Coordinates of C-alpha atoms and ligand atoms in Angstrom, one line a residue:
M521 CA -4.7 145.4 -11.0
Y522 CA -3.7 147.8 -13.7
P523 CA 0.0 148.5 -14.5
E524 CA 1.7 151.9 -14.3
L525 CA 1.9 153.1 -17.9
K526 CA 5.3 154.0 -19.4
L527 CA 7.1 154.2 -22.7
F528 CA 9.7 151.5 -23.4
I529 CA 12.7 152.9 -25.4
A530 CA 16.2 151.5 -25.7
G531 CA 15.4 148.8 -23.1
K532 CA 14.3 151.4 -20.4
W533 CA 10.9 152.4 -19.1
R534 CA 10.3 156.1 -19.1
K535 CA 7.5 158.7 -18.5
S536 CA 7.3 161.8 -20.7
G537 CA 6.2 165.4 -20.7
S538 CA 2.4 165.1 -21.1
D539 CA 0.0 162.4 -20.4
M540 CA -3.6 161.4 -21.1
P541 CA -6.2 159.4 -19.2
V542 CA -7.0 155.7 -19.8
V543 CA -10.6 155.0 -19.1
N544 CA -12.5 151.7 -18.2
P545 CA -15.2 151.6 -20.8
A546 CA -17.6 149.7 -18.5
T547 CA -17.4 152.3 -15.7
E548 CA -16.0 155.4 -17.5
E549 CA -13.6 155.7 -14.6
E550 CA -9.9 156.7 -15.1
I551 CA -7.7 153.7 -14.5
G552 CA -4.3 155.1 -15.5
R553 CA -2.4 158.0 -17.1
L554 CA -0.6 157.3 -20.4
P555 CA 2.6 159.2 -21.2
C556 CA 2.7 160.7 -24.7
A557 CA 6.0 160.5 -26.6
T558 CA 7.6 163.8 -27.5
Q559 CA 9.6 164.2 -30.7
S560 CA 12.8 163.7 -28.6
D561 CA 11.4 160.3 -27.3
L562 CA 10.6 159.3 -31.0
D563 CA 14.2 160.3 -32.0
D564 CA 15.5 158.1 -29.2
A565 CA 13.3 155.2 -30.3
L566 CA 14.6 155.6 -33.9
D567 CA 18.1 155.6 -32.7
A568 CA 17.5 152.6 -30.4
A569 CA 15.7 150.7 -33.1
Q570 CA 18.6 151.2 -35.6
K571 CA 21.1 149.9 -33.0
G572 CA 18.7 147.1 -32.1
F573 CA 18.5 146.1 -35.7
Q574 CA 22.3 145.8 -36.0
I575 CA 22.3 143.3 -33.1
W576 CA 19.1 141.4 -33.8
S577 CA 19.5 140.9 -37.5
R578 CA 22.8 139.2 -36.8
T579 CA 21.5 137.1 -34.0
S580 CA 21.0 133.5 -35.2
P581 CA 17.4 132.5 -36.0
R582 CA 17.6 129.8 -33.3
D583 CA 18.6 132.4 -30.7
R584 CA 15.9 134.7 -31.9
A585 CA 13.4 131.9 -31.6
D586 CA 14.6 131.0 -28.1
T587 CA 14.1 134.6 -26.8
I588 CA 10.6 134.8 -28.4
L589 CA 9.6 131.5 -26.9
R590 CA 10.9 132.6 -23.5
A591 CA 8.8 135.7 -23.7
A592 CA 5.7 133.8 -24.9
A593 CA 6.1 131.4 -21.9
L594 CA 6.2 134.4 -19.6
M595 CA 3.0 135.7 -21.2
R596 CA 1.3 132.4 -20.5
E597 CA 2.5 132.4 -16.9
R598 CA 1.2 136.0 -16.5
Q599 CA -2.1 135.1 -18.2
E600 CA -4.3 136.2 -15.3
E601 CA -2.5 139.5 -14.7
I602 CA -2.5 140.4 -18.4
A603 CA -6.2 139.3 -18.9
T604 CA -7.3 141.5 -16.0
S605 CA -5.6 144.5 -17.5
I606 CA -7.2 143.8 -20.8
T607 CA -10.7 143.6 -19.3
L608 CA -10.2 146.8 -17.3
E609 CA -9.0 148.8 -20.3
H610 CA -11.1 147.2 -23.1
G611 CA -14.2 145.9 -21.3
K612 CA -14.4 142.4 -22.8
P613 CA -15.4 139.5 -20.5
L614 CA -12.4 138.2 -18.5
K615 CA -12.9 134.7 -20.0
Q616 CA -12.4 136.1 -23.5
A617 CA -9.4 138.2 -22.3
R618 CA -7.8 135.0 -21.0
L619 CA -8.2 133.4 -24.4
E620 CA -6.7 136.5 -26.1
V621 CA -3.6 136.2 -24.0
I622 CA -3.2 132.6 -25.0
R623 CA -3.8 133.5 -28.7
G624 CA -1.2 136.2 -28.4
A625 CA 1.3 133.7 -27.0
E626 CA 0.5 131.3 -29.8
F627 CA 1.3 134.0 -32.4
F628 CA 4.7 134.3 -30.9
E629 CA 5.2 130.6 -30.7
W630 CA 4.2 130.0 -34.4
D631 CA 6.4 132.8 -35.7
A632 CA 9.4 131.7 -33.5
G633 CA 9.2 128.4 -35.4
E634 CA 9.0 130.2 -38.7
A635 CA 12.2 132.2 -37.8
M636 CA 14.1 129.0 -38.5
R637 CA 12.4 128.3 -41.8
T638 CA 13.0 131.4 -43.9
Y639 CA 14.6 129.3 -46.5
G640 CA 16.3 130.8 -49.6
R641 CA 17.0 128.6 -52.7
V642 CA 19.6 127.7 -55.2
I643 CA 18.8 128.3 -58.9
P644 CA 20.5 126.0 -61.4
A645 CA 23.2 127.9 -63.2
A646 CA 26.1 127.4 -65.7
H647 CA 29.2 125.6 -64.5
G648 CA 31.3 128.1 -62.4
H649 CA 28.3 130.2 -61.5
K650 CA 25.9 130.1 -58.5
F651 CA 22.6 131.8 -58.3
T652 CA 21.3 131.9 -54.6
V653 CA 18.3 133.6 -53.2
H654 CA 18.5 135.0 -49.6
H655 CA 15.7 136.3 -47.4
Q656 CA 16.9 139.1 -45.2
P657 CA 15.1 141.2 -42.6
V658 CA 13.7 144.5 -44.0
G659 CA 15.0 146.7 -41.2
V660 CA 13.2 149.0 -38.7
V661 CA 9.5 148.4 -38.6
A662 CA 7.0 151.1 -37.5
A663 CA 3.9 149.3 -36.3
F664 CA 0.5 150.6 -35.3
S665 CA -1.9 148.3 -33.5
P666 CA -5.6 149.0 -32.7
W667 CA -7.7 148.7 -29.5
N668 CA -10.0 145.8 -30.2
F669 CA -7.5 143.1 -29.1
P670 CA -5.1 145.0 -26.8
M671 CA -2.6 142.1 -26.5
S672 CA -3.1 139.8 -29.6
Q673 CA -3.1 142.7 -32.1
P674 CA 0.4 144.0 -31.1
A675 CA 1.5 140.4 -30.7
R676 CA 0.9 139.6 -34.4
K677 CA 3.0 142.5 -35.5
I678 CA 5.8 142.1 -33.0
A679 CA 6.0 138.4 -33.6
G680 CA 6.4 138.7 -37.4
A681 CA 9.0 141.5 -37.1
L682 CA 11.2 139.9 -34.3
A683 CA 11.1 136.4 -35.9
S684 CA 12.3 137.9 -39.2
G685 CA 15.2 139.8 -37.5
C686 CA 13.7 143.2 -37.6
S687 CA 13.5 145.8 -34.8
V688 CA 10.3 147.5 -34.0
I689 CA 8.8 150.8 -32.9
L690 CA 5.3 150.0 -31.9
K691 CA 2.6 152.6 -31.3
A692 CA -0.1 150.7 -29.6
A693 CA -3.6 152.0 -29.1
E694 CA -3.9 154.8 -26.6
E695 CA -7.3 153.4 -25.3
T696 CA -5.8 150.0 -24.5
P697 CA -2.0 150.4 -23.8
A698 CA -1.5 147.7 -21.1
G699 CA -1.7 144.7 -23.5
A700 CA 1.3 145.9 -25.4
L701 CA 3.1 147.0 -22.2
H702 CA 2.8 143.5 -20.8
I703 CA 4.4 142.1 -24.1
A704 CA 7.3 144.6 -23.8
K705 CA 7.8 143.6 -20.1
A706 CA 7.8 139.9 -21.1
F707 CA 10.5 140.5 -23.7
E708 CA 12.6 142.6 -21.3
D709 CA 12.4 139.7 -18.8
A710 CA 13.2 137.2 -21.6
G711 CA 16.5 139.0 -22.3
L712 CA 15.7 140.8 -25.6
P713 CA 18.6 143.2 -26.4
P714 CA 17.8 146.9 -25.8
G715 CA 16.3 148.8 -28.7
V716 CA 14.9 145.7 -30.6
L717 CA 11.4 146.4 -29.3
N718 CA 10.3 150.0 -28.5
L719 CA 6.9 151.0 -27.3
V720 CA 5.5 154.5 -27.7
F721 CA 2.1 156.2 -27.3
G722 CA 0.7 159.6 -28.2
N723 CA -1.3 161.4 -30.8
P724 CA -1.6 158.7 -33.6
A725 CA -1.4 161.1 -36.5
D726 CA 1.6 163.0 -35.0
I727 CA 3.5 159.8 -34.3
S728 CA 2.8 158.2 -37.7
G729 CA 3.5 161.5 -39.5
Y730 CA 6.9 161.7 -37.8
L731 CA 8.0 158.1 -38.0
I732 CA 7.0 157.2 -41.5
P733 CA 9.3 159.6 -43.4
Q734 CA 12.3 158.7 -41.3
D735 CA 15.1 157.0 -43.2
P736 CA 15.7 153.9 -40.9
V737 CA 12.0 153.0 -41.1
R738 CA 11.6 150.4 -43.9
L739 CA 8.1 148.9 -43.3
I740 CA 4.8 150.3 -42.0
A741 CA 2.7 147.6 -40.4
F742 CA -0.8 148.8 -39.6
T743 CA -4.1 147.3 -38.4
G744 CA -7.2 149.6 -38.3
S745 CA -9.7 151.3 -40.5
T746 CA -9.4 151.4 -44.3
T747 CA -9.4 155.2 -44.2
V748 CA -6.4 155.5 -41.9
G749 CA -4.7 152.6 -43.7
R750 CA -5.0 154.5 -47.1
H751 CA -3.6 157.6 -45.5
L752 CA -0.6 155.8 -44.1
T753 CA 0.0 154.0 -47.4
T754 CA 0.0 157.3 -49.2
L755 CA 2.5 158.7 -46.7
A756 CA 4.7 155.6 -47.0
A757 CA 4.6 155.8 -50.8
Q758 CA 6.2 159.2 -50.7
H759 CA 9.2 157.6 -49.1
D760 CA 9.1 154.3 -51.0
T761 CA 8.5 152.5 -47.8
R762 CA 6.8 149.1 -47.8
V763 CA 3.5 148.6 -46.1
L764 CA 1.6 145.7 -44.5
M765 CA -2.1 146.7 -44.1
E766 CA -4.8 144.8 -42.2
L767 CA -7.8 146.9 -42.7
G768 CA -11.6 146.8 -42.3
G769 CA -14.0 144.0 -43.1
H770 CA -17.7 143.6 -43.5
A771 CA -18.1 139.9 -43.4
P772 CA -20.9 138.1 -45.2
V773 CA -22.4 134.9 -43.9
I774 CA -24.3 132.8 -46.5
V775 CA -26.8 130.5 -44.8
C776 CA -27.9 127.8 -47.3
E777 CA -31.2 125.9 -47.3
D778 CA -29.5 122.6 -46.5
T779 CA -28.0 123.7 -43.2
D780 CA -29.1 122.9 -39.6
V781 CA -30.9 126.1 -39.0
Q782 CA -31.1 126.0 -35.2
T783 CA -27.3 125.4 -34.7
A784 CA -26.4 127.9 -37.4
A785 CA -28.6 130.6 -35.9
I786 CA -27.3 130.2 -32.4
S787 CA -23.7 130.1 -33.5
S788 CA -24.3 133.2 -35.6
A789 CA -25.8 135.3 -32.8
I790 CA -23.1 134.2 -30.3
R791 CA -20.2 135.0 -32.7
K792 CA -21.7 138.3 -33.8
M793 CA -21.7 139.6 -30.2
R794 CA -18.1 138.4 -29.4
N795 CA -15.9 141.3 -28.5
A796 CA -19.1 143.4 -28.8
G797 CA -18.8 143.0 -32.6
Q798 CA -15.5 144.9 -32.6
V799 CA -13.6 142.4 -34.7
C800 CA -12.5 143.0 -38.3
T801 CA -13.7 139.5 -39.2
S802 CA -16.9 139.9 -37.3
P803 CA -19.8 138.2 -39.1
T804 CA -22.2 141.0 -39.9
R805 CA -24.2 140.6 -43.1
F806 CA -26.2 137.3 -42.8
F807 CA -27.9 136.2 -46.0
A808 CA -30.3 133.3 -45.4
H809 CA -32.1 131.4 -48.2
E810 CA -35.7 132.5 -48.3
S811 CA -37.0 129.0 -47.5
I812 CA -35.4 129.0 -44.1
F813 CA -35.2 132.8 -43.5
D814 CA -38.1 133.2 -41.0
D815 CA -36.9 130.3 -38.8
Y816 CA -33.3 131.4 -38.9
A817 CA -34.1 135.0 -38.2
A818 CA -36.4 134.2 -35.3
R819 CA -33.8 131.9 -33.6
F820 CA -31.0 134.5 -34.3
V821 CA -33.0 137.3 -32.7
E822 CA -34.0 135.2 -29.7
R823 CA -30.3 134.3 -28.9
A824 CA -29.1 137.8 -29.6
R825 CA -31.7 139.2 -27.1
A826 CA -30.6 136.7 -24.5
T827 CA -26.9 137.9 -24.6
V828 CA -25.8 138.8 -21.1
V829 CA -24.4 142.3 -21.3
G830 CA -22.3 143.8 -18.4
N831 CA -18.9 144.6 -16.9
G832 CA -16.4 142.1 -18.2
M833 CA -15.1 141.5 -14.7
D834 CA -18.4 140.0 -13.6
D835 CA -19.1 136.3 -13.9
G836 CA -21.4 135.1 -16.6
V837 CA -21.1 138.2 -18.8
E838 CA -21.1 137.4 -22.5
M839 CA -20.6 140.9 -23.9
G840 CA -18.9 143.9 -22.5
P841 CA -19.2 147.6 -23.5
T842 CA -17.9 148.9 -26.8
A843 CA -14.3 150.1 -26.4
N844 CA -14.6 153.9 -26.4
D845 CA -17.1 156.8 -26.5
R846 CA -17.0 157.0 -30.3
R847 CA -18.7 153.7 -30.9
V848 CA -22.2 154.3 -29.3
P849 CA -23.1 157.4 -31.5
A850 CA -21.6 155.7 -34.6
L851 CA -23.7 152.6 -34.1
T852 CA -26.8 154.5 -33.2
A853 CA -26.5 156.5 -36.4
L854 CA -26.1 153.4 -38.5
V855 CA -29.2 151.7 -37.0
E856 CA -31.3 154.9 -37.3
D857 CA -30.4 155.2 -41.0
A858 CA -31.3 151.5 -41.7
V859 CA -34.7 151.9 -40.0
A860 CA -35.4 155.2 -41.8
K861 CA -34.7 153.3 -45.1
G862 CA -37.2 150.5 -44.2
A863 CA -35.3 147.9 -42.2
T864 CA -37.1 146.2 -39.3
L865 CA -35.4 146.6 -35.9
A866 CA -36.0 143.2 -34.3
T867 CA -34.0 143.8 -31.1
G868 CA -31.7 146.3 -29.6
G869 CA -30.7 149.5 -31.4
A870 CA -29.7 151.8 -28.6
R871 CA -27.3 152.4 -25.8
H872 CA -27.5 149.9 -23.0
G873 CA -27.7 151.4 -19.5
D874 CA -26.5 154.9 -18.3
T875 CA -22.9 154.3 -17.5
G876 CA -20.2 152.8 -19.7
Y877 CA -20.1 152.6 -23.5
F878 CA -22.5 149.7 -23.8
F879 CA -24.6 149.1 -26.9
Q880 CA -27.5 146.6 -27.0
P881 CA -27.1 143.4 -29.0
T882 CA -28.9 144.5 -32.2
V883 CA -30.5 142.7 -35.1
L884 CA -31.9 144.4 -38.2
L885 CA -34.0 142.4 -40.6
N886 CA -34.8 143.0 -44.3
V887 CA -32.3 145.8 -44.6
P888 CA -32.4 147.5 -48.0
D889 CA -29.2 147.8 -50.0
S890 CA -29.5 151.6 -49.8
A891 CA -28.9 151.6 -46.0
R892 CA -25.4 152.8 -45.0
I893 CA -24.8 149.6 -42.9
M894 CA -24.9 147.5 -46.1
Q895 CA -21.7 149.2 -47.1
E896 CA -20.2 150.5 -43.9
E897 CA -18.6 148.2 -41.3
P898 CA -20.5 148.7 -38.1
F899 CA -17.7 147.5 -35.8
G900 CA -20.2 146.8 -33.0
P901 CA -22.8 144.4 -31.9
V902 CA -25.2 145.0 -34.8
A903 CA -26.2 142.2 -37.3
V904 CA -28.1 142.5 -40.6
V905 CA -30.2 139.4 -41.5
N906 CA -31.6 139.4 -45.0
P907 CA -33.3 136.8 -47.2
V908 CA -31.8 135.7 -50.5
T909 CA -33.4 133.8 -53.3
S910 CA -30.5 131.7 -54.5
L911 CA -26.8 131.0 -54.1
D912 CA -26.2 133.4 -57.0
H913 CA -28.0 136.1 -55.1
A914 CA -26.2 135.4 -51.9
I915 CA -22.7 135.5 -53.6
A916 CA -23.6 138.8 -55.4
Q917 CA -24.6 140.3 -52.0
A918 CA -21.5 138.9 -50.3
N919 CA -19.3 140.6 -52.9
S920 CA -21.3 143.9 -53.0
V921 CA -19.0 145.8 -50.6
P922 CA -15.5 147.2 -51.1
Y923 CA -14.2 144.9 -48.3
G924 CA -12.9 141.4 -48.7
L925 CA -11.4 140.2 -45.4
A926 CA -13.5 137.2 -44.0
G927 CA -16.5 135.4 -45.4
Y928 CA -18.5 132.5 -44.0
A929 CA -21.1 130.0 -45.1
F930 CA -23.2 127.3 -43.6
T931 CA -23.7 124.4 -46.0
N932 CA -22.7 120.8 -46.7
R933 CA -23.4 120.8 -50.4
A934 CA -20.2 120.1 -52.3
D935 CA -21.4 122.0 -55.4
Y936 CA -22.1 125.1 -53.3
I937 CA -18.8 124.9 -51.5
D938 CA -17.0 124.6 -54.8
R939 CA -18.6 127.8 -56.0
L940 CA -18.1 129.7 -52.7
V941 CA -14.4 128.9 -52.7
D942 CA -14.1 130.2 -56.3
E943 CA -16.4 133.2 -56.1
V944 CA -16.5 134.8 -52.7
E945 CA -14.1 137.7 -52.7
V946 CA -12.3 137.4 -49.4
G947 CA -8.9 136.5 -48.0
N948 CA -10.4 134.1 -45.4
L949 CA -13.4 131.8 -46.1
S950 CA -14.8 129.6 -43.4
I951 CA -17.4 126.9 -44.0
N952 CA -19.6 125.7 -41.1
T953 CA -17.6 127.7 -38.6
L954 CA -17.4 131.4 -37.8
E955 CA -13.8 131.2 -36.8
A956 CA -11.6 133.0 -39.3
S957 CA -8.0 132.2 -38.6
M958 CA -5.3 130.5 -36.5
P959 CA -1.7 131.4 -36.0
E960 CA -0.7 128.7 -38.6
T961 CA -3.1 130.0 -41.3
P962 CA -2.3 133.1 -43.4
F963 CA -4.6 136.0 -42.5
G964 CA -5.3 139.1 -44.5
G965 CA -7.6 140.8 -47.0
V966 CA -8.4 141.5 -50.6
K967 CA -10.0 144.6 -52.2
S968 CA -10.1 147.4 -49.6
S969 CA -9.3 145.1 -46.7
G970 CA -5.6 145.5 -47.2
Y971 CA -2.5 143.7 -48.5
G972 CA 0.0 141.3 -47.0
R973 CA -0.6 138.3 -44.7
E974 CA 0.0 137.7 -41.0
G975 CA 0.5 134.2 -39.7
G976 CA 0.9 131.0 -41.7
T977 CA 4.1 130.3 -43.7
E978 CA 3.4 133.6 -45.5
G979 CA 3.6 135.7 -42.3
L980 CA 7.3 136.6 -42.4
D981 CA 7.4 137.5 -46.1
N982 CA 6.2 141.0 -45.3
Y983 CA 9.2 141.6 -43.0
M984 CA 11.9 140.3 -45.3
T985 CA 13.5 141.3 -48.6
V986 CA 14.6 138.9 -51.3
K987 CA 18.3 139.2 -52.4
N988 CA 19.5 137.3 -55.4
V989 CA 23.2 136.6 -55.4
W990 CA 25.1 135.7 -58.7
H991 CA 28.5 134.3 -57.7
S992 CA 30.8 133.7 -60.6
V993 CA 33.9 131.6 -59.6
S994 CA 36.1 133.5 -62.0
I995 CA 35.9 137.0 -63.3
V996 CA 34.0 137.0 -66.6
Ligands
NAD2319 P1 -9.9 155.3 -36.5 O1 -10.0 155.1 -37.9 O2 -9.7 156.8 -36.0 O3 -8.7 154.5 -35.8 C1 -8.5 153.1 -36.1 C2 -7.1 152.8 -35.5 O4 -6.1 153.6 -36.2 C3 -6.9 153.3 -34.0 O5 -6.2 152.3 -33.4 C4 -6.1 154.6 -34.1 O6 -5.3 154.8 -33.0 C5 -5.3 154.4 -35.3 N1 -5.1 155.6 -36.0 C6 -6.0 156.6 -36.4 N2 -5.4 157.6 -37.1 C7 -4.1 157.2 -37.2 C8 -2.9 157.8 -37.8 N3 -3.0 159.0 -38.5 N4 -1.7 157.2 -37.7 C9 -1.6 156.0 -37.1 N5 -2.7 155.4 -36.5 C10 -3.9 156.0 -36.5 O7 -11.2 154.8 -35.9 P2 -11.6 154.3 -34.4 O8 -12.8 155.1 -34.0 O9 -10.5 154.2 -33.5 O10 -12.1 152.9 -34.8 C11 -13.2 152.8 -35.6 C12 -12.9 152.1 -36.9 O11 -11.6 151.6 -37.0 C13 -13.8 150.9 -37.1 O12 -15.0 151.2 -37.8 C14 -13.0 149.9 -37.8 O13 -13.2 150.0 -39.1 C15 -11.6 150.3 -37.6 N6 -10.8 149.4 -36.7 C16 -10.4 148.2 -37.3 C17 -9.7 147.3 -36.6 C18 -9.2 146.0 -37.2 O14 -8.9 145.1 -36.5 N7 -9.1 146.0 -38.6 C19 -9.4 147.6 -35.3 C20 -9.8 148.8 -34.7 C21 -10.5 149.7 -35.5

């Protein structure tokens, strides 16, 4: 049911000196032992990635794409096995884990196509001269993926890097290592040359601290909290290393007075609880026009309260546990602070059950701006639902946080949509849907939510450098 956990370096699987437990967050039972990379393992990974880069960067884009597509097809074939591992290590409902596997495969499929479209250009020049612009892979990528989507998060980083011709050393999340391990296995079976993809685990700070300063590493690709992202960016800057940062979010949802209140409220409550709210694009701050606020809030609370919480392996479960033992105390503290400052706790607000890291689906109403949750991303199943007096008020509230990843609105008014597109400070704005992105759309943040884009036609830009060539036919 759960794979044996190993490091993958230079095309070979290996154990290492020490290991750490991997725990099922629904049962708190140990399901595996994760080897931690030593410095010598990391040196081997660096050496392998350098050699891998020499091979892979010279492999034709079409051959690169073929290998990536073969690996993606294996991931689709192995959907049930991978999804089961994800549910065991992360806790999400099996149905959502299955969708995650398909989304991960889609990231690879999209970027495989993009591998063949990294066009350069010809710039008009004087007779006897040619100016040509070439896109070339940046080199070895050190990538760090988080635990909220054990398979699709590493997939995004590996897909962009491999499609561009880069090699990768991925440190996936220690809480949820099997998602990344299944990806590495699929690439091994698809015939990826040794060293092009390397997978390590261990103490995150020790691994990033060791890898980032190393000369062959040319790009740091990270998804996680803004605090850690800033730290890694600072470290990278000391070595003039590029970064791709997908950081936190605190998504606003503007619910306008013209919307279908019942449908918007039910959709809001369901989407908020997806992945137990542990999504960087999770809708969290709901701002409903005062004329519909009572109706919207009542329907939202009713649907949130009805969420079926339980072990993701059980049929009918809509929301699993939070992913680790850090989330329950963090969420409890945010709720207690909001209530102490005057918010109404309409439902939830505490740990769910005695075993596992479950938190109740929670809705806070009329939360004052002074509450910590109005600025801090909860990263859990906690929603804030507040009334606003106008679109101006709603947009001001939406933009009142340092984050700018995803934003949402429910409205059909063209004049409102026009203003939302111009004025809401986010990298991804969705109207009448709480979906934020697809493999073919560019995903990323503004403000403290990071820089760079994954997916879309922009996705490979991070992994490539631009070289201008001036070729003069005669010496001048
Ligand atoms: P955290 O900030 O300690 O860790 C976040 C991620 O960064 C983890 O995957 C961790 O392994 C990694 N990390 C931490 N320190 C690192 C270092 N020095 N070098 C390299 N990687 C490092 O917090 P956490 O308790 O794991 O998660 C809570 C917060 O993280 C949430 O509040 C949320 O903001 C953020 N988070 C964001 C995403 C996302 O998709 N943007 C995913 C997971 C977590």
